[in-house]
Each structure stands twice: as C-alpha cells, then as structure tokens.
Amino acid sequence: MAAIPCGEWPGAFRPRYNRRVDFPRTLRACRARRHLSQLDLALRAGTTQRHLSFIESGRSVPGRNMVVRLAESLELSLRERNELLLAAGYAPAYPESSLDDPALAPVRTAIDHILRGHLPYPALVVDRRGDLVAANTAFDLITEGAAAELVGPGTNVYRLALHPDGLAPRILNLAEWARHILARVGHLEELRAELTRYVPDLEPGAGQLGFAVPLHLRSAYGELRLMTTVTTFATAVDVTLAELKLEAFLPADPATSEALSAAAGATALAQAPTT
C-alpha cells in the first residue's frame, strides 16, 4: 500500500506512551476491527510478527515512523492516525484546518465548481457528522417544505432526512431509506439514537431489493426517483478535507430527469435579472 506523506507538526516530543491512553490496547483493538492477524499486519507494515507482538504487549516502544506505518497498514482515517500517534506519545502528523483557512481556498473553489457542474441535479457536501457544508440550487427541490431550522449550512442532513418536520413525510420508501441513513451514521452513536426515534417500525416494501437504495420522494414536480453517489478527496492529507463527502443525486428514470430539468429552468428564470 502506498504511504501517505506525513508532515511533522511543531512540538513533536520524545517517544513515550500517552499516560492517559493504553497504546498497546489501542493498537490491538484497531487490528481486531480490521480482522487482521499479527502476521498480516506485520507483513503490511514491513516488520516482523515478533516485533509487532512485542509492541502489542508493551515490551517494545515503537518509533514514530513505525506508528505511522502501522496506521497506514491498518487503513485508518487521518483522524484515527492522529489519535494513534497521540496514544503512542507523538504529536499528530496531519493538520485539521478550518474550511475558512486560506490554504483550503482551492478546495472551496473546486467544491463550488463541482456543485454547479452537477446541475440540474441536486448535490451537496457534508462533513464527518453529516453537517451541510455546501449545496447547489437543485437541492432546494429536495428540501422543499422542511422546517427552516433543519435546512441550510451547518444543519445535519441525516436529521433533515428522517425528522418528522424534514423530508420524512415526503419519502415514499421511508423504511428502506431510513435503514440506509441509519447504516451511514452507525459511528455517530448519539445522532443514531436520535434518528432511530423518528423512524417508524416499517418493513421494506416488495421489489425494493435492487442494485441500490433509491430515494423515492414526493415533490412539487411530481414523484422523484433518485440514486446517490458519494465522492471523497482520496489523496487528502488534511483531516478536514479527508472527511468531506460530496453526495450527488442522479435520476433513476426519465420522468425524474425531466422534473429536475424543469425545476432548474424555473429556478434560473426566477433568478434572471429583470429589465
């Protein structure tokens, strides 16, 4: 596996375990979640099973480079890699910038370009918690009728999807879509618990087990059938950027394509300057 370049942060300190975190236990837990044996991980990281065994038992203290190699070999997220480094007593390797940081200006420009380029179909960008970062104008058709406090930058799109004052009353395949949403927020325990309370105990409808879970939504332009694709910045070395997700909706049938084009045309007409 290709290594992701790591930039040293100022203030890196001498190798010693974080007294508040059990690094060997943390490493073992990460390996167990990936269903890897010690030998599997050792081969991936370019070390020996014996050395890895000593690290996991606390008999050997790994250097910073070894921790980075182990994190990469475990295919941890950048946030998790920083946490593993901290557990081992080292400073984080990957910065976590604000999206307002001037260094990320090219990223914001790229996001705006992608969102506009996806018109007339809806697209949005969310952060690691599913909070809305940006969306194109076609997304307004998705959110029509939702309570104002559930819509706009900083609001949670998963909450918007399942809240009784959000999209839920207009989702015609709520049981299937709710299961899809709840599966995506499994790592966010509090949010998942909240969303579970909104979901009725419904069984999936007949004929719903296709190649993808569609969003079947009632709108002012008729019933929409939408598929979704999710894109990430795969080569990111900034935590914030790595955790952004671009979700693009695509029509699942010709009628939906026509409806989205009609809605986009109406929006463009309404926004056109008057003479």
PDB file of C-alpha atoms in Angstrom:
ATOM      1  CA  MET A   1       0.000   0.000   0.000  1.00  0.00           C
ATOM      2  CA  ALA A   2       1.307   3.421  -0.925  1.00  0.00           C
ATOM      3  CA  ALA A   3       2.263   5.519   2.066  1.00  0.00           C
ATOM      4  CA  ILE A   4       0.579   8.856   2.599  1.00  0.00           C
ATOM      5  CA  PRO A   5       3.181  11.554   3.178  1.00  0.00           C
ATOM      6  CA  CYS A   6       3.160  12.896   6.703  1.00  0.00           C
ATOM      7  CA  GLY A   7       4.227  16.400   7.640  1.00  0.00           C
ATOM      8  CA  GLU A   8       5.786  16.847  11.025  1.00  0.00           C
ATOM      9  CA  TRP A   9       3.942  19.234  13.310  1.00  0.00           C
ATOM     10  CA  PRO A  10       5.993  21.518  15.549  1.00  0.00           C
ATOM     11  CA  GLY A  11       6.428  20.335  19.069  1.00  0.00           C
ATOM     12  CA  ALA A  12       6.869  16.611  18.479  1.00  0.00           C
ATOM     13  CA  PHE A  13       8.149  15.082  21.684  1.00  0.00           C
ATOM     14  CA  ARG A  14      10.185  12.069  22.694  1.00  0.00           C
ATOM     15  CA  PRO A  15       8.697   8.604  22.155  1.00  0.00           C
ATOM     16  CA  ARG A  16       6.721   7.625  25.207  1.00  0.00           C
ATOM     17  CA  TYR A  17       3.226   6.322  25.640  1.00  0.00           C
ATOM     18  CA  ASN A  18       0.440   8.723  26.470  1.00  0.00           C
ATOM     19  CA  ARG A  19      -0.192   8.001  30.140  1.00  0.00           C
ATOM     20  CA  ARG A  20      -3.926   8.517  29.659  1.00  0.00           C
ATOM     21  CA  VAL A  21      -4.166   6.033  26.767  1.00  0.00           C
ATOM     22  CA  ASP A  22      -3.065   2.399  26.572  1.00  0.00           C
ATOM     23  CA  PHE A  23      -1.310   2.327  23.185  1.00  0.00           C
ATOM     24  CA  PRO A  24      -0.823  -1.463  23.006  1.00  0.00           C
ATOM     25  CA  ARG A  25      -4.516  -1.993  23.723  1.00  0.00           C
ATOM     26  CA  THR A  26      -5.482   0.682  21.188  1.00  0.00           C
ATOM     27  CA  LEU A  27      -3.330  -0.954  18.524  1.00  0.00           C
ATOM     28  CA  ARG A  28      -4.762  -4.402  19.249  1.00  0.00           C
ATOM     29  CA  ALA A  29      -8.298  -3.006  19.037  1.00  0.00           C
ATOM     30  CA  CYS A  30      -7.580  -1.359  15.678  1.00  0.00           C
ATOM     31  CA  ARG A  31      -6.144  -4.600  14.324  1.00  0.00           C
ATOM     32  CA  ALA A  32      -9.097  -6.626  15.604  1.00  0.00           C
ATOM     33  CA  ARG A  33     -11.596  -4.259  13.940  1.00  0.00           C
ATOM     34  CA  ARG A  34      -9.806  -4.858  10.635  1.00  0.00           C
ATOM     35  CA  HIS A  35      -9.868  -8.636  11.216  1.00  0.00           C
ATOM     36  CA  LEU A  36      -6.103  -8.871  10.728  1.00  0.00           C
ATOM     37  CA  SER A  37      -3.750 -11.311  12.414  1.00  0.00           C
ATOM     38  CA  GLN A  38      -0.460 -10.096  13.834  1.00  0.00           C
ATOM     39  CA  LEU A  39       1.299 -11.721  10.888  1.00  0.00           C
ATOM     40  CA  ASP A  40      -0.985  -9.981   8.366  1.00  0.00           C
ATOM     41  CA  LEU A  41      -0.359  -6.572   9.898  1.00  0.00           C
ATOM     42  CA  ALA A  42       3.367  -7.172  10.303  1.00  0.00           C
ATOM     43  CA  LEU A  43       3.723  -8.066   6.632  1.00  0.00           C
ATOM     44  CA  ARG A  44       1.773  -4.992   5.575  1.00  0.00           C
ATOM     45  CA  ALA A  45       3.854  -2.718   7.805  1.00  0.00           C
ATOM     46  CA  GLY A  46       7.186  -4.213   6.763  1.00  0.00           C
ATOM     47  CA  THR A  47       8.118  -5.608  10.149  1.00  0.00           C
ATOM     48  CA  THR A  48       8.150  -8.994  11.861  1.00  0.00           C
ATOM     49  CA  GLN A  49       5.376 -10.691  13.785  1.00  0.00           C
ATOM     50  CA  ARG A  50       7.729 -10.922  16.772  1.00  0.00           C
ATOM     51  CA  HIS A  51       8.317  -7.166  16.789  1.00  0.00           C
ATOM     52  CA  LEU A  52       4.600  -6.451  16.467  1.00  0.00           C
ATOM     53  CA  SER A  53       3.878  -8.888  19.283  1.00  0.00           C
ATOM     54  CA  PHE A  54       6.361  -7.026  21.493  1.00  0.00           C
ATOM     55  CA  ILE A  55       4.688  -3.698  20.607  1.00  0.00           C
ATOM     56  CA  GLU A  56       1.215  -5.003  21.384  1.00  0.00           C
ATOM     57  CA  SER A  57       2.349  -6.460  24.698  1.00  0.00           C
ATOM     58  CA  GLY A  58       4.058  -3.211  25.689  1.00  0.00           C
ATOM     59  CA  ARG A  59       7.532  -4.812  25.730  1.00  0.00           C
ATOM     60  CA  SER A  60       8.712  -2.635  22.835  1.00  0.00           C
ATOM     61  CA  VAL A  61       8.117   1.085  22.217  1.00  0.00           C
ATOM     62  CA  PRO A  62       7.636   1.832  18.514  1.00  0.00           C
ATOM     63  CA  GLY A  63       9.263   4.820  16.872  1.00  0.00           C
ATOM     64  CA  ARG A  64       7.164   7.485  15.213  1.00  0.00           C
ATOM     65  CA  ASN A  65       7.732   6.085  11.714  1.00  0.00           C
ATOM     66  CA  MET A  66       6.623   2.632  12.831  1.00  0.00           C
ATOM     67  CA  VAL A  67       3.398   4.058  14.284  1.00  0.00           C
ATOM     68  CA  VAL A  68       2.732   5.846  11.002  1.00  0.00           C
ATOM     69  CA  ARG A  69       3.386   2.646   9.036  1.00  0.00           C
ATOM     70  CA  LEU A  70       1.079   0.658  11.287  1.00  0.00           C
ATOM     71  CA  ALA A  71      -1.666   3.286  10.945  1.00  0.00           C
ATOM     72  CA  GLU A  72      -1.332   3.279   7.160  1.00  0.00           C
ATOM     73  CA  SER A  73      -1.288  -0.516   7.032  1.00  0.00           C
ATOM     74  CA  LEU A  74      -4.477  -0.585   9.106  1.00  0.00           C
ATOM     75  CA  GLU A  75      -6.019   1.850   6.583  1.00  0.00           C
ATOM     76  CA  LEU A  76      -7.080   4.161   9.385  1.00  0.00           C
ATOM     77  CA  SER A  77      -8.646   7.511   8.618  1.00  0.00           C
ATOM     78  CA  LEU A  78      -6.399  10.537   9.070  1.00  0.00           C
ATOM     79  CA  ARG A  79      -8.209  11.375  12.312  1.00  0.00           C
ATOM     80  CA  GLU A  80      -7.615   7.857  13.602  1.00  0.00           C
ATOM     81  CA  ARG A  81      -3.956   8.017  12.558  1.00  0.00           C
ATOM     82  CA  ASN A  82      -3.506  11.187  14.589  1.00  0.00           C
ATOM     83  CA  GLU A  83      -5.210   9.521  17.545  1.00  0.00           C
ATOM     84  CA  LEU A  84      -2.908   6.501  17.273  1.00  0.00           C
ATOM     85  CA  LEU A  85       0.135   8.779  17.211  1.00  0.00           C
ATOM     86  CA  LEU A  86      -1.124  10.632  20.276  1.00  0.00           C
ATOM     87  CA  ALA A  87      -1.712   7.328  22.056  1.00  0.00           C
ATOM     88  CA  ALA A  88       1.914   6.407  21.343  1.00  0.00           C
ATOM     89  CA  GLY A  89       3.119   9.732  22.741  1.00  0.00           C
ATOM     90  CA  TYR A  90       3.779  11.567  19.475  1.00  0.00           C
ATOM     91  CA  ALA A  91       2.354  14.751  18.015  1.00  0.00           C
ATOM     92  CA  PRO A  92      -0.277  14.404  15.261  1.00  0.00           C
ATOM     93  CA  ALA A  93       1.028  14.156  11.714  1.00  0.00           C
ATOM     94  CA  TYR A  94      -1.979  15.518   9.842  1.00  0.00           C
ATOM     95  CA  PRO A  95      -3.334  19.046  10.295  1.00  0.00           C
ATOM     96  CA  GLU A  96      -7.051  19.720  10.783  1.00  0.00           C
ATOM     97  CA  SER A  97      -7.764  23.038   9.093  1.00  0.00           C
ATOM     98  CA  SER A  98     -10.891  25.127   9.108  1.00  0.00           C
ATOM     99  CA  LEU A  99     -12.630  25.288   5.747  1.00  0.00           C
ATOM    100  CA  ASP A 100     -12.219  29.055   6.021  1.00  0.00           C
ATOM    101  CA  ASP A 101      -8.441  28.654   6.087  1.00  0.00           C
ATOM    102  CA  PRO A 102      -6.846  30.433   3.089  1.00  0.00           C
ATOM    103  CA  ALA A 103      -4.869  27.262   2.393  1.00  0.00           C
ATOM    104  CA  LEU A 104      -8.125  25.498   1.520  1.00  0.00           C
ATOM    105  CA  ALA A 105      -9.325  28.222  -0.872  1.00  0.00           C
ATOM    106  CA  PRO A 106      -8.597  25.983  -3.916  1.00  0.00           C
ATOM    107  CA  VAL A 107     -10.716  23.279  -2.290  1.00  0.00           C
ATOM    108  CA  ARG A 108     -13.664  25.625  -1.818  1.00  0.00           C
ATOM    109  CA  THR A 109     -13.331  26.719  -5.448  1.00  0.00           C
ATOM    110  CA  ALA A 110     -13.275  23.094  -6.591  1.00  0.00           C
ATOM    111  CA  ILE A 111     -16.331  22.255  -4.495  1.00  0.00           C
ATOM    112  CA  ASP A 112     -18.290  25.186  -5.937  1.00  0.00           C
ATOM    113  CA  HIS A 113     -17.279  24.151  -9.455  1.00  0.00           C
ATOM    114  CA  ILE A 114     -18.393  20.544  -8.914  1.00  0.00           C
ATOM    115  CA  LEU A 115     -21.710  21.558  -7.354  1.00  0.00           C
ATOM    116  CA  ARG A 116     -22.539  23.928 -10.212  1.00  0.00           C
ATOM    117  CA  GLY A 117     -21.395  21.389 -12.774  1.00  0.00           C
ATOM    118  CA  HIS A 118     -23.839  18.787 -11.438  1.00  0.00           C
ATOM    119  CA  LEU A 119     -26.878  20.974 -12.200  1.00  0.00           C
ATOM    120  CA  PRO A 120     -29.720  20.383 -12.936  1.00  0.00           C
ATOM    121  CA  TYR A 121     -29.324  17.517 -10.482  1.00  0.00           C
ATOM    122  CA  PRO A 122     -29.011  18.044  -6.705  1.00  0.00           C
ATOM    123  CA  ALA A 123     -25.626  17.756  -4.992  1.00  0.00           C
ATOM    124  CA  LEU A 124     -24.275  18.638  -1.561  1.00  0.00           C
ATOM    125  CA  VAL A 125     -21.146  18.426   0.560  1.00  0.00           C
ATOM    126  CA  VAL A 126     -21.202  17.279   4.193  1.00  0.00           C
ATOM    127  CA  ASP A 127     -18.604  16.896   6.927  1.00  0.00           C
ATOM    128  CA  ARG A 128     -17.868  13.840   9.074  1.00  0.00           C
ATOM    129  CA  ARG A 129     -21.052  14.269  11.112  1.00  0.00           C
ATOM    130  CA  GLY A 130     -23.255  14.855   8.095  1.00  0.00           C
ATOM    131  CA  ASP A 131     -23.499  18.612   8.684  1.00  0.00           C
ATOM    132  CA  LEU A 132     -24.136  20.537   5.496  1.00  0.00           C
ATOM    133  CA  VAL A 133     -21.137  22.440   4.143  1.00  0.00           C
ATOM    134  CA  ALA A 134     -22.495  23.489   0.741  1.00  0.00           C
ATOM    135  CA  ALA A 135     -25.175  22.558  -1.779  1.00  0.00           C
ATOM    136  CA  ASN A 136     -26.267  23.590  -5.250  1.00  0.00           C
ATOM    137  CA  THR A 137     -29.570  25.268  -6.047  1.00  0.00           C
ATOM    138  CA  ALA A 138     -31.158  21.995  -7.221  1.00  0.00           C
ATOM    139  CA  PHE A 139     -31.005  20.740  -3.637  1.00  0.00           C
ATOM    140  CA  ASP A 140     -33.802  23.200  -2.811  1.00  0.00           C
ATOM    141  CA  LEU A 141     -36.232  20.841  -4.542  1.00  0.00           C
ATOM    142  CA  ILE A 142     -35.191  18.095  -2.124  1.00  0.00           C
ATOM    143  CA  THR A 143     -35.660  20.265   0.960  1.00  0.00           C
ATOM    144  CA  GLU A 144     -38.910  21.997  -0.036  1.00  0.00           C
ATOM    145  CA  GLY A 145     -41.417  22.122   2.806  1.00  0.00           C
ATOM    146  CA  ALA A 146     -38.901  21.229   5.520  1.00  0.00           C
ATOM    147  CA  ALA A 147     -38.767  23.279   8.727  1.00  0.00           C
ATOM    148  CA  ALA A 148     -36.379  26.221   8.441  1.00  0.00           C
ATOM    149  CA  GLU A 149     -34.273  25.054  11.407  1.00  0.00           C
ATOM    150  CA  LEU A 150     -33.492  21.799   9.589  1.00  0.00           C
ATOM    151  CA  VAL A 151     -32.224  23.427   6.378  1.00  0.00           C
ATOM    152  CA  GLY A 152     -29.092  25.399   5.500  1.00  0.00           C
ATOM    153  CA  PRO A 153     -25.352  25.369   6.169  1.00  0.00           C
ATOM    154  CA  GLY A 154     -24.413  23.741   9.467  1.00  0.00           C
ATOM    155  CA  THR A 155     -27.609  21.710   9.775  1.00  0.00           C
ATOM    156  CA  ASN A 156     -27.464  17.930   9.743  1.00  0.00           C
ATOM    157  CA  VAL A 157     -28.650  16.311   6.514  1.00  0.00           C
ATOM    158  CA  TYR A 158     -29.297  12.961   8.189  1.00  0.00           C
ATOM    159  CA  ARG A 159     -31.599  14.665  10.682  1.00  0.00           C
ATOM    160  CA  LEU A 160     -33.232  16.527   7.791  1.00  0.00           C
ATOM    161  CA  ALA A 161     -33.867  13.214   6.029  1.00  0.00           C
ATOM    162  CA  LEU A 162     -35.646  11.444   8.885  1.00  0.00           C
ATOM    163  CA  HIS A 163     -37.118  14.199  11.071  1.00  0.00           C
ATOM    164  CA  PRO A 164     -40.943  14.432  11.017  1.00  0.00           C
ATOM    165  CA  ASP A 165     -40.579  18.125  10.090  1.00  0.00           C
ATOM    166  CA  GLY A 166     -37.990  17.333   7.429  1.00  0.00           C
ATOM    167  CA  LEU A 167     -38.190  15.052   4.410  1.00  0.00           C
ATOM    168  CA  ALA A 168     -39.756  12.033   6.116  1.00  0.00           C
ATOM    169  CA  PRO A 169     -43.416  12.866   5.294  1.00  0.00           C
ATOM    170  CA  ARG A 170     -42.489  13.100   1.579  1.00  0.00           C
ATOM    171  CA  ILE A 171     -40.325   9.972   1.355  1.00  0.00           C
ATOM    172  CA  LEU A 172     -42.408   7.237  -0.227  1.00  0.00           C
ATOM    173  CA  ASN A 173     -39.963   4.434   0.639  1.00  0.00           C
ATOM    174  CA  LEU A 174     -39.192   5.632   4.158  1.00  0.00           C
ATOM    175  CA  ALA A 175     -38.440   2.190   5.594  1.00  0.00           C
ATOM    176  CA  GLU A 176     -35.715   1.485   3.033  1.00  0.00           C
ATOM    177  CA  TRP A 177     -34.254   4.990   3.065  1.00  0.00           C
ATOM    178  CA  ALA A 178     -34.247   5.126   6.866  1.00  0.00           C
ATOM    179  CA  ARG A 179     -32.281   1.891   7.052  1.00  0.00           C
ATOM    180  CA  HIS A 180     -29.792   3.335   4.568  1.00  0.00           C
ATOM    181  CA  ILE A 181     -29.380   6.510   6.648  1.00  0.00           C
ATOM    182  CA  LEU A 182     -29.069   4.673   9.966  1.00  0.00           C
ATOM    183  CA  ALA A 183     -26.372   2.431   8.495  1.00  0.00           C
ATOM    184  CA  ARG A 184     -24.394   5.514   7.441  1.00  0.00           C
ATOM    185  CA  VAL A 185     -24.467   7.076  10.920  1.00  0.00           C
ATOM    186  CA  GLY A 186     -23.505   3.960  12.851  1.00  0.00           C
ATOM    187  CA  HIS A 187     -20.285   5.668  14.033  1.00  0.00           C
ATOM    188  CA  LEU A 188     -22.278   8.596  15.466  1.00  0.00           C
ATOM    189  CA  GLU A 189     -23.980   6.959  18.432  1.00  0.00           C
ATOM    190  CA  GLU A 190     -25.918   9.949  19.796  1.00  0.00           C
ATOM    191  CA  LEU A 191     -27.193  11.002  16.389  1.00  0.00           C
ATOM    192  CA  ARG A 192     -28.158   7.448  15.501  1.00  0.00           C
ATOM    193  CA  ALA A 193     -30.112   7.105  18.748  1.00  0.00           C
ATOM    194  CA  GLU A 194     -31.976  10.337  17.966  1.00  0.00           C
ATOM    195  CA  LEU A 195     -32.763   9.352  14.392  1.00  0.00           C
ATOM    196  CA  THR A 196     -33.937   5.895  15.427  1.00  0.00           C
ATOM    197  CA  ARG A 197     -36.700   7.531  17.446  1.00  0.00           C
ATOM    198  CA  TYR A 198     -38.034   9.200  14.287  1.00  0.00           C
ATOM    199  CA  VAL A 199     -38.214   6.008  12.247  1.00  0.00           C
ATOM    200  CA  PRO A 200     -41.455   4.010  12.353  1.00  0.00           C
ATOM    201  CA  ASP A 201     -41.279   0.256  12.603  1.00  0.00           C
ATOM    202  CA  LEU A 202     -41.835  -0.347   8.901  1.00  0.00           C
ATOM    203  CA  GLU A 203     -40.960  -3.315   6.758  1.00  0.00           C
ATOM    204  CA  PRO A 204     -39.273  -2.766   3.379  1.00  0.00           C
ATOM    205  CA  GLY A 205     -41.744  -2.845   0.518  1.00  0.00           C
ATOM    206  CA  ALA A 206     -41.835  -5.589  -2.078  1.00  0.00           C
ATOM    207  CA  GLY A 207     -39.489  -5.179  -5.008  1.00  0.00           C
ATOM    208  CA  GLN A 208     -37.136  -2.809  -3.179  1.00  0.00           C
ATOM    209  CA  LEU A 209     -34.038  -5.004  -3.260  1.00  0.00           C
ATOM    210  CA  GLY A 210     -32.460  -3.567  -6.391  1.00  0.00           C
ATOM    211  CA  PHE A 211     -28.813  -2.775  -7.065  1.00  0.00           C
ATOM    212  CA  ALA A 212     -29.022   0.412  -4.961  1.00  0.00           C
ATOM    213  CA  VAL A 213     -31.346   2.030  -2.435  1.00  0.00           C
ATOM    214  CA  PRO A 214     -33.222   4.805  -4.250  1.00  0.00           C
ATOM    215  CA  LEU A 215     -34.766   7.883  -2.712  1.00  0.00           C
ATOM    216  CA  HIS A 216     -38.413   7.927  -3.777  1.00  0.00           C
ATOM    217  CA  LEU A 217     -39.580  11.452  -2.953  1.00  0.00           C
ATOM    218  CA  ARG A 218     -42.772  13.399  -3.490  1.00  0.00           C
ATOM    219  CA  SER A 219     -42.126  16.923  -4.858  1.00  0.00           C
ATOM    220  CA  ALA A 220     -43.867  19.872  -6.472  1.00  0.00           C
ATOM    221  CA  TYR A 221     -42.724  18.496  -9.835  1.00  0.00           C
ATOM    222  CA  GLY A 222     -44.071  15.012  -9.232  1.00  0.00           C
ATOM    223  CA  GLU A 223     -42.562  11.897  -7.740  1.00  0.00           C
ATOM    224  CA  LEU A 224     -38.765  11.729  -7.927  1.00  0.00           C
ATOM    225  CA  ARG A 225     -36.708   8.563  -8.007  1.00  0.00           C
ATOM    226  CA  LEU A 226     -33.098   9.343  -7.188  1.00  0.00           C
ATOM    227  CA  MET A 227     -29.891   7.367  -6.863  1.00  0.00           C
ATOM    228  CA  THR A 228     -26.923   8.746  -4.958  1.00  0.00           C
ATOM    229  CA  THR A 229     -23.170   8.612  -5.383  1.00  0.00           C
ATOM    230  CA  VAL A 230     -20.648   9.617  -2.728  1.00  0.00           C
ATOM    231  CA  THR A 231     -17.230  11.067  -3.593  1.00  0.00           C
ATOM    232  CA  THR A 232     -14.321  11.855  -1.273  1.00  0.00           C
ATOM    233  CA  PHE A 233     -10.941  13.562  -1.585  1.00  0.00           C
ATOM    234  CA  ALA A 234      -8.989  10.305  -1.657  1.00  0.00           C
ATOM    235  CA  THR A 235      -5.489  11.836  -1.573  1.00  0.00           C
ATOM    236  CA  ALA A 236      -6.169  14.402   1.139  1.00  0.00           C
ATOM    237  CA  VAL A 237      -3.552  14.923   3.859  1.00  0.00           C
ATOM    238  CA  ASP A 238      -5.701  17.339   5.888  1.00  0.00           C
ATOM    239  CA  VAL A 239      -8.207  15.799   8.315  1.00  0.00           C
ATOM    240  CA  THR A 240     -10.989  18.253   7.448  1.00  0.00           C
ATOM    241  CA  LEU A 241     -10.626  17.706   3.728  1.00  0.00           C
ATOM    242  CA  ALA A 242     -10.387  13.918   4.069  1.00  0.00           C
ATOM    243  CA  GLU A 243     -13.672  13.834   5.959  1.00  0.00           C
ATOM    244  CA  LEU A 244     -15.686  15.834   3.431  1.00  0.00           C
ATOM    245  CA  LYS A 245     -18.167  13.868   1.331  1.00  0.00           C
ATOM    246  CA  LEU A 246     -19.753  15.032  -1.899  1.00  0.00           C
ATOM    247  CA  GLU A 247     -23.155  13.413  -2.333  1.00  0.00           C
ATOM    248  CA  ALA A 248     -24.618  13.709  -5.811  1.00  0.00           C
ATOM    249  CA  PHE A 249     -28.171  12.718  -6.722  1.00  0.00           C
ATOM    250  CA  LEU A 250     -28.883  11.200 -10.133  1.00  0.00           C
ATOM    251  CA  PRO A 251     -32.260  10.493 -11.749  1.00  0.00           C
ATOM    252  CA  ALA A 252     -33.268   6.845 -11.701  1.00  0.00           C
ATOM    253  CA  ASP A 253     -35.790   7.243 -14.509  1.00  0.00           C
ATOM    254  CA  PRO A 254     -36.582   9.645 -17.404  1.00  0.00           C
ATOM    255  CA  ALA A 255     -39.500  11.249 -15.565  1.00  0.00           C
ATOM    256  CA  THR A 256     -37.222  12.308 -12.716  1.00  0.00           C
ATOM    257  CA  SER A 257     -34.664  13.705 -15.159  1.00  0.00           C
ATOM    258  CA  GLU A 258     -37.375  15.792 -16.835  1.00  0.00           C
ATOM    259  CA  ALA A 259     -38.716  17.001 -13.477  1.00  0.00           C
ATOM    260  CA  LEU A 260     -35.280  18.091 -12.283  1.00  0.00           C
ATOM    261  CA  SER A 261     -34.603  19.905 -15.562  1.00  0.00           C
ATOM    262  CA  ALA A 262     -37.965  21.685 -15.308  1.00  0.00           C
ATOM    263  CA  ALA A 263     -37.257  22.727 -11.712  1.00  0.00           C
ATOM    264  CA  ALA A 264     -33.804  24.022 -12.659  1.00  0.00           C
ATOM    265  CA  GLY A 265     -35.308  26.002 -15.539  1.00  0.00           C
ATOM    266  CA  ALA A 266     -37.861  27.588 -13.240  1.00  0.00           C
ATOM    267  CA  THR A 267     -35.143  28.496 -10.737  1.00  0.00           C
ATOM    268  CA  ALA A 268     -32.978  30.071 -13.444  1.00  0.00           C
ATOM    269  CA  LEU A 269     -35.938  32.062 -14.722  1.00  0.00           C
ATOM    270  CA  ALA A 270     -36.787  33.310 -11.245  1.00  0.00           C
ATOM    271  CA  GLN A 271     -33.166  34.382 -10.675  1.00  0.00           C
ATOM    272  CA  ALA A 272     -32.783  36.092 -14.053  1.00  0.00           C
ATOM    273  CA  PRO A 273     -32.410  39.896 -13.796  1.00  0.00           C
ATOM    274  CA  THR A 274     -35.436  41.880 -14.881  1.00  0.00           C
ATOM    275  CA  THR A 275     -35.103  44.636 -17.462  1.00  0.00           C
TER     276      THR A 275
END
